[in-house]
Amino acid sequence: MFDHGQPSYAEVNKDILSVMLETGPRYWMLLGTTMSVAVIFFFMPWFYQLIVGVGAAGMSRNAYWGTYLSNFIFWIGLSHSGTLLSAILHITNSPWRKSVYRSAEAMTLFSLMTAALFVMVHLGRVWFVHWSFPIPNQMGLWPNFRSPLMFDVMAITTYLTASSIFIYMGSVPDFAAVRDASTGTRRRLYTIFSFGWRGTAREWHTLGWAYTFFAVFVIPLAVSVHSIVSWDFALSIVPGLHHTIFAPYFVCGAIYSGTAGIVTVMYCLRKFLNFERYIGQVHLDNLGKLLLALSLIWSYINMLELFSSWYGGSSFELEALKFKLTGFYAPLYWEMILFCAFVPLLMFFRKFRWSWNKMLLISILINIGMLTERFIIVATSQPRKFLPNAFGFYFPSWIEISITIGSFAIFATMFLIFIKWVPAISIYEVKETLKPLRRDA
Amino acid sequence: MQFIGAGSLGVAGGVLYGESVQKDVELLIPQVVPPEDYSPGVASWYNTVCNQCSAGCGISVRIREGKAKKIEGNPVHPVSQGRLCARGQAGLNVLYNPDRIRSPLQNATSRESGSFTEISWDEALTTIGSRIGRLRIEGNASRVRLLTGSTRGGLDELFAQFMSLLGSDHYQQYDFTDPGALRAANRIAFGMDQLPHYDIKHADYLLSFGADYLATWLSPVHYSLAYGHLRQGRDGQRGRTVQIEPRMSLSGAAADEWIAARPGTEGLLALGLAHELLRAGSYTGSDRDEWASALQPYSPAMVAAETDVSVDTIVRIAREFAESTASLAIAGGATAAGTNAVASVVAVNALNYLAGNLNQPGGIFFNPDPAFSAAAGSRQVGMQGMLDLAEAMEAGDVEVLIVHDSNPVHALPENVRFRQAMENVPLVVALSSFHDETTDMADLILPTNTYLESWGDDVPDPGVGFPVASISQPVVAPLYDTLPVGDIVLALARRIGGELPIRMPWGTMEEFIKARWRDEYDGRTAGLEGQDFDAFWQASLEAGVWGQPGIVAGDPSMPSSAAMIAALANPVSEFAGDESDYPFVLHPYLTATFLDGRGANLPWLQELPDPMTSVVYGSWAELNPATAEDLGIREGDVLEVETPAGSVSVPALIFPALRPGVVAMPIGQGHTAYGRYARNRGANPMDLVSMQIDDRSGDLAWAATRARVRNTGERLQIIKTDGVTRTLGRQILGPKNDHA
Amino acid sequence: MKWGNDLSTFVEKFRQYLKPGYYDEFDYHWTMTIDLDRCTGCEACVVACQAENNLPIVGEKRYAQNREIKWIRIERYWEGEYPDVKMGFIPMLCQHCDAAPCEIACPVFATYHNQDGLNTQIYNRCIGTRTCAVYCPYEVRYFNWFTYTWDEPLEQQLNPDVTVREKGVMEKCTFCIQRIRLAKDNAKDDDRRRVRDGEVVPACVQSCPTEAMAFGDSNDPEAKVSKMMKNPRGYTVLEELNTTPSIVYLKKAHAES
């Protein structure tokens, strides 16, 4: 379980808390960088777009949805592994989950927030976004509950709320540990955060069942969220989007990209926060196997999608298929197939599964592939709808590309702030995995 | 305000976001005292006449709060019958064009500079009036020249009177779209100056030689209405149309059959059809033998070889044409713009004659005498006069040139050197609403009211088979410090002095028009009993039109076969340029949107996809797909199109319905002036047209130039709305199983 | 709060909907027929629409980006190759589908079906998700990517009966709802229960130089459209999608030879 020998309880506390308590200049530089990138690449272009209109992006009559929406799906997808994985592994009692799940859940939260930002960026009149919530208003008008976008609003807010509660609940004992290890303002703050956690048996018991309850609750939720996101597309009748396979396809893709994201984040935590002792070979190996399984499912569904398009034989579907496979964006499509279907096959070999560097590379490639996948969905289907005379083309503008880059910086910023406020590895659950110390040892 | 601004800097940042959302402040019009000339919120409609082409459609303009909002066809006008084409509806862009000239202008420095300074009306009119007055006194009135577009009705008469009273017989009209060859051929065949009434509406079989009657030929709205009726207006009877032209026009697209005969041989094809018609024995007139001998050389085999139309097709079409109860052949477009234009149109007329289509429903009707007698004075129409004018200007024989509603610098081939000739004229006066290429060469610009702000009247030509006259009235108050053209002419007459103000006593155009209509009223009695002039005038003004449907042309003098037969010769157009040097035939064509270019300054028309290609904003050169493939040319490759007359660079467009060996270019773009929407956009094919004239009509043979194309290797995006123009087997244009 | 009241009104309304014959009380089902045998593709309707409905002049650059707004457009389809090549035109505008794919898409009810069978768009309500446009199989919804302005004094032409739209709003053909309203008002002023056939004429129909288009109430069996719809050449575009459009096209007839 531990690559570098088993730490003691005190060492666990010290190792994990030191990340929060000690901050070097490198951190501030990094945070400064990500924040400036976020401002320059994301918020400034967005502000410009607010002033001139969504026309600043590359969308047109041929594709009313563009990179913003594909990024939205990507980030929702990335959010999928964290909470879902954590919950599933919690229920199935997999001990290797314990040093991974906190960061994974944080990823969920932050990806969801980034995704929500993309909805804002996408909207034509974001200043009226509140109209999509069922708020009683002077117009006496409710949102349209038949709209898949309305489902989205519901699903995402629910998921965001549930994930937040889930991660917070699991962190309460750790907040108490921070409280105990700190002084001054921080101590007062964490006293509030920890809800006066004292560590009594009753408290542990309550946390235990509540946490398990939530884990059970979150799993269907997570599955439903991406299913619902997929219905944004599947409920349309646009060729290339109107597939019944879309819900499982999206869910699977989401978990897939999320798991790959976890590998990337794990690598960074281990590398930069010195968590080598807690995140070890076993985690990597397990995640690798999971990724491999997911990649096979993903490839299968992908083939199914192509097959049903072809087998359906309608001119509409065939044309959309042809455009996807051989059109302008065909290189991107085949890049996606390479990265998401073939590269992960390397993980059949232990050599790859056991190497942090190789796994990092694979995980990043998978996410590039998944980012492309989402882009291809919006960019190849809409310009090839029903009336050939209205066929066209979509290419993202610089604003869209910049905002896409900026979104990664926003995610990184949130994550960097997170590691200073919440123990990035669950202290108490890591301790649970330690072998009981004998007096004679 | 300042203290608020300084004090709330922080707030400003917060508000900025909201500001970006709602920038435009909407102002309510305070109307404590209600306006007298309209009721707020209630639309009124005024009838007047469209001036966007020469068809003379009646229009109704919707006015709200004193502003023109929409133009629709005048439902009671016999030409437009409530309908209107794209150009006519875009007339609002003429009225509210941001590039209108808003006050009299004087050339500031040189003509090339294009910079003008504002002057007063009085100063401008006095300058011109005194100069012309001096010339008149000196007896040099012929050094004053007037050039207008296809001006008709009261304004034409006013111009003619003005010039004849002045003592100059140089009143020249030039309109690129004027059907000069058609007029000349009709004169030969039927002895008529007026255009006849082509009864497309009741035809069964319409054979069109290059005439794009649905978009640009003579009276497109009227013919479109007729076309609708021809197709589906009669129960169980659907008229057929056949279009003969090298490049499919809108009418070609609508036709049942499109035949791309070799360019310039359309007249020959008509003769071939006539030959076959005669041979089949359907013509039984007394002059049958004369015709037979005249048409002897044009056997289907010979014609097929020359025109590249198969013998079978010729025989079949001749048979169909003869067998149809109401067949009609018309000619226009490139067919009437070769060096053999008149001969071609005469051949088409002969076809109508031989098939017995004259004075038959669905054939050709002659119009009765127009409502207004021909205007006094003389005028020249057509290209020959323009050449004479250019020559006179070049020679320094012209001292004052007055230009109105005509843009020869843009519309004439480069080698007429009209612009250079204008340099020699000491005083060029432009009566214009826009800074077009010719106006920019003027020393003095007198800004005119647009047709929506002017009085006038009009007799549509071609007519509709009975006497019709329309009144145009101002529908809105003038927007700027401009005057109606008629008022300018009258004001000039007063300033020139002498006989002019006495013989032209009217204060304004309105008075003149009313006087003219009073004369007309006094001269007629039939149908006007019990109606005094005021009632007649009021009714005509409200309707926008007056007509007498009962009256038809008297027994027409039967056309002279001899004259027609004599004019049949020379049926093949001669092209400028050697075929080995210039392998392509240049086919310029009028577009439905800009016509000859006058519509190019209207944003709605610039943004209107070209009906056949969907291109907006710009011009292009069309090539047949096979030709383009051979030359390795793709859409958007910039081609250098070169002719003996010049060359232009223009992006290529692959056009499926174009005869190989033809390069087609739309007319209308390529302005170097004419406002923000037109300037520096595309190329002007007139720069490529060699100066050739059909001697018999004196008109420009603009479709008789050869060209070569070269791929420059550059690329230019052609902006068009079309994606894929094939249905890909999808049943968009209707289910495959044919019900009809 | 009067939740209770709201609920009872809702229940009451719902019961009404269930009553047989309830929908018959809605008098109109506005329908258009377009005879492709008459249509010449001249685009007079396109300009008529632009004038009537305050469509913006987007400019060359934005046209090049496919950001034009044309509530009615002409689609062109070639058939065959030279010399046996044919061109088919079809005016494409909002089909006002009875089962409109766009209507389920909007999360804020900016687009909905009104009682006259029109698919309406409420500009003020729109937040610009653009879902409706993605869902629309006829691609006749147009988005205001920018706030378009008119070069002074072109704005004087703007029709005061029609809203000028701002950036971020979806728009589309309304069947000239302002003219429908006017006709209904006039009918009411004249104490007529119904609008007469031919009293409502959308701008495109009005302008059509070949009289290819007809407009009216297909609930009225005597209306011109009702008769046109019975023509054996009639069909609806993309029938297989089962959107049940309110526009019936009459297929181009072919010459018998």
Short mmCIF file of N, CA and C in Angstrom, two decimals, chain C residues 89-150:
data_model
loop_
_atom_site.label_atom_id
_atom_site.label_comp_id
_atom_site.label_asym_id
_atom_site.label_seq_id
_atom_site.Cartn_x
_atom_site.Cartn_y
_atom_site.Cartn_z
N PHE C 89 -35.90 26.00 -57.17
CA PHE C 89 -35.90 26.98 -56.08
C PHE C 89 -36.91 26.55 -55.03
N ILE C 90 -36.60 26.83 -53.79
CA ILE C 90 -37.63 26.62 -52.77
C ILE C 90 -37.47 27.71 -51.70
N PRO C 91 -38.49 28.51 -51.52
CA PRO C 91 -38.42 29.51 -50.45
C PRO C 91 -38.48 28.80 -49.10
N MET C 92 -37.59 29.15 -48.23
CA MET C 92 -37.54 28.47 -46.94
C MET C 92 -37.74 29.51 -45.84
N LEU C 93 -38.78 29.29 -45.09
CA LEU C 93 -39.06 30.19 -43.98
C LEU C 93 -39.60 29.33 -42.84
N CYS C 94 -39.82 29.94 -41.70
CA CYS C 94 -40.30 29.16 -40.56
C CYS C 94 -41.56 28.42 -40.96
N GLN C 95 -41.58 27.13 -40.70
CA GLN C 95 -42.68 26.29 -41.16
C GLN C 95 -43.84 26.29 -40.17
N HIS C 96 -43.66 26.97 -39.07
CA HIS C 96 -44.69 27.02 -38.04
C HIS C 96 -45.27 25.62 -37.79
N CYS C 97 -44.36 24.71 -37.51
CA CYS C 97 -44.74 23.31 -37.31
C CYS C 97 -45.73 23.18 -36.15
N ASP C 98 -46.68 22.28 -36.34
CA ASP C 98 -47.57 21.96 -35.22
C ASP C 98 -46.82 21.17 -34.15
N ALA C 99 -45.91 20.31 -34.59
CA ALA C 99 -45.06 19.60 -33.64
C ALA C 99 -43.66 20.15 -33.80
N ALA C 100 -43.46 21.35 -33.30
CA ALA C 100 -42.22 22.04 -33.58
C ALA C 100 -41.09 21.53 -32.70
N PRO C 101 -39.99 21.09 -33.31
CA PRO C 101 -38.85 20.64 -32.52
C PRO C 101 -38.26 21.77 -31.67
N CYS C 102 -38.40 23.00 -32.15
CA CYS C 102 -37.77 24.11 -31.43
C CYS C 102 -38.49 24.41 -30.12
N GLU C 103 -39.78 24.11 -30.09
CA GLU C 103 -40.56 24.57 -28.94
C GLU C 103 -40.21 23.84 -27.66
N ILE C 104 -39.80 22.57 -27.79
CA ILE C 104 -39.41 21.88 -26.56
C ILE C 104 -38.05 22.36 -26.08
N ALA C 105 -37.31 23.02 -26.98
CA ALA C 105 -35.92 23.29 -26.66
C ALA C 105 -35.74 24.44 -25.69
N CYS C 106 -36.62 25.41 -25.77
CA CYS C 106 -36.35 26.65 -25.04
C CYS C 106 -36.60 26.49 -23.55
N PRO C 107 -35.60 26.73 -22.72
CA PRO C 107 -35.80 26.57 -21.28
C PRO C 107 -36.66 27.68 -20.67
N VAL C 108 -36.79 28.80 -21.37
CA VAL C 108 -37.49 29.93 -20.76
C VAL C 108 -38.80 30.28 -21.48
N PHE C 109 -39.28 29.39 -22.31
CA PHE C 109 -40.53 29.63 -23.02
C PHE C 109 -40.50 30.86 -23.91
N ALA C 110 -39.36 31.15 -24.47
CA ALA C 110 -39.31 32.29 -25.38
C ALA C 110 -39.97 31.93 -26.70
N THR C 111 -40.04 30.65 -26.99
CA THR C 111 -40.75 30.24 -28.19
C THR C 111 -41.84 29.26 -27.79
N TYR C 112 -43.01 29.48 -28.32
CA TYR C 112 -44.11 28.60 -27.96
C TYR C 112 -45.15 28.65 -29.07
N HIS C 113 -46.12 27.79 -28.96
CA HIS C 113 -47.16 27.71 -29.97
C HIS C 113 -48.34 28.53 -29.52
N ASN C 114 -48.78 29.45 -30.34
CA ASN C 114 -49.93 30.23 -29.87
C ASN C 114 -51.23 29.64 -30.40
N GLN C 115 -52.32 30.27 -30.02
CA GLN C 115 -53.62 29.66 -30.29
C GLN C 115 -53.96 29.67 -31.77
N ASP C 116 -53.29 30.48 -32.54
CA ASP C 116 -53.56 30.52 -33.97
C ASP C 116 -52.73 29.51 -34.74
N GLY C 117 -52.00 28.67 -34.01
CA GLY C 117 -51.13 27.71 -34.70
C GLY C 117 -49.83 28.31 -35.13
N LEU C 118 -49.50 29.48 -34.61
CA LEU C 118 -48.22 30.08 -34.96
C LEU C 118 -47.16 29.66 -33.98
N ASN C 119 -45.99 29.51 -34.49
CA ASN C 119 -44.84 29.27 -33.64
C ASN C 119 -44.23 30.63 -33.37
N THR C 120 -44.41 31.14 -32.18
CA THR C 120 -44.03 32.53 -31.92
C THR C 120 -42.73 32.61 -31.15
N GLN C 121 -42.11 33.73 -31.28
CA GLN C 121 -40.84 33.97 -30.61
C GLN C 121 -40.97 35.27 -29.83
N ILE C 122 -40.72 35.19 -28.53
CA ILE C 122 -40.80 36.39 -27.70
C ILE C 122 -39.38 36.90 -27.47
N TYR C 123 -39.06 37.99 -28.14
CA TYR C 123 -37.68 38.47 -28.08
C TYR C 123 -37.28 38.83 -26.66
N ASN C 124 -38.20 39.46 -25.94
CA ASN C 124 -37.84 39.93 -24.61
C ASN C 124 -37.56 38.79 -23.64
N ARG C 125 -38.12 37.64 -23.97
CA ARG C 125 -37.99 36.52 -23.06
C ARG C 125 -36.72 35.71 -23.34
N CYS C 126 -36.19 35.88 -24.53
CA CYS C 126 -35.09 35.01 -25.00
C CYS C 126 -33.80 35.30 -24.24
N ILE C 127 -33.12 34.24 -23.81
CA ILE C 127 -31.83 34.44 -23.16
C ILE C 127 -30.67 34.00 -24.04
N GLY C 128 -31.00 33.49 -25.21
CA GLY C 128 -29.94 33.20 -26.18
C GLY C 128 -29.21 31.88 -25.98
N THR C 129 -29.95 30.82 -25.63
CA THR C 129 -29.26 29.52 -25.55
C THR C 129 -29.03 28.95 -26.94
N ARG C 130 -29.83 29.42 -27.90
CA ARG C 130 -29.73 29.02 -29.31
C ARG C 130 -30.11 27.56 -29.54
N THR C 131 -30.68 26.93 -28.52
CA THR C 131 -31.06 25.53 -28.67
C THR C 131 -32.13 25.36 -29.75
N CYS C 132 -33.06 26.30 -29.77
CA CYS C 132 -34.15 26.19 -30.75
C CYS C 132 -33.58 26.14 -32.17
N ALA C 133 -32.54 26.94 -32.40
CA ALA C 133 -31.97 26.99 -33.75
C ALA C 133 -31.26 25.69 -34.09
N VAL C 134 -30.62 25.09 -33.08
CA VAL C 134 -29.95 23.82 -33.32
C VAL C 134 -30.99 22.74 -33.63
N TYR C 135 -32.10 22.81 -32.92
CA TYR C 135 -33.12 21.78 -33.07
C TYR C 135 -33.91 21.93 -34.37
N CYS C 136 -33.94 23.13 -34.90
CA CYS C 136 -34.80 23.38 -36.06
C CYS C 136 -34.25 22.68 -37.30
N PRO C 137 -35.02 21.74 -37.87
CA PRO C 137 -34.49 21.04 -39.04
C PRO C 137 -34.50 21.89 -40.30
N TYR C 138 -35.25 23.00 -40.29
CA TYR C 138 -35.34 23.82 -41.49
C TYR C 138 -34.33 24.97 -41.46
N GLU C 139 -33.66 25.10 -40.36
CA GLU C 139 -32.63 26.13 -40.18
C GLU C 139 -33.14 27.51 -40.56
N VAL C 140 -34.27 27.85 -40.01
CA VAL C 140 -34.87 29.13 -40.34
C VAL C 140 -34.89 30.07 -39.14
N ARG C 141 -34.13 29.69 -38.12
CA ARG C 141 -34.04 30.59 -36.97
C ARG C 141 -32.73 31.35 -37.07
N TYR C 142 -32.79 32.61 -36.77
CA TYR C 142 -31.61 33.45 -36.94
C TYR C 142 -31.30 34.16 -35.64
N PHE C 143 -30.03 34.29 -35.37
CA PHE C 143 -29.60 34.81 -34.08
C PHE C 143 -28.96 36.17 -34.25
N ASN C 144 -29.22 37.04 -33.32
CA ASN C 144 -28.57 38.35 -33.32
C ASN C 144 -27.22 38.22 -32.65
N TRP C 145 -26.23 37.98 -33.45
CA TRP C 145 -24.89 37.81 -32.88
C TRP C 145 -24.36 39.13 -32.36
N PHE C 146 -24.85 40.20 -32.90
CA PHE C 146 -24.46 41.53 -32.47
C PHE C 146 -25.72 42.38 -32.38
N THR C 147 -25.57 43.55 -31.78
CA THR C 147 -26.65 44.52 -31.91
C THR C 147 -26.41 45.27 -33.21
N TYR C 148 -27.26 45.03 -34.17
CA TYR C 148 -27.04 45.64 -35.48
C TYR C 148 -27.58 47.07 -35.47
N THR C 149 -26.90 47.93 -36.18
CA THR C 149 -27.34 49.31 -36.26
C THR C 149 -27.57 49.67 -37.72
N TRP C 150 -28.29 50.73 -37.91
CA TRP C 150 -28.58 51.21 -39.27
C TRP C 150 -27.82 52.51 -39.50
#
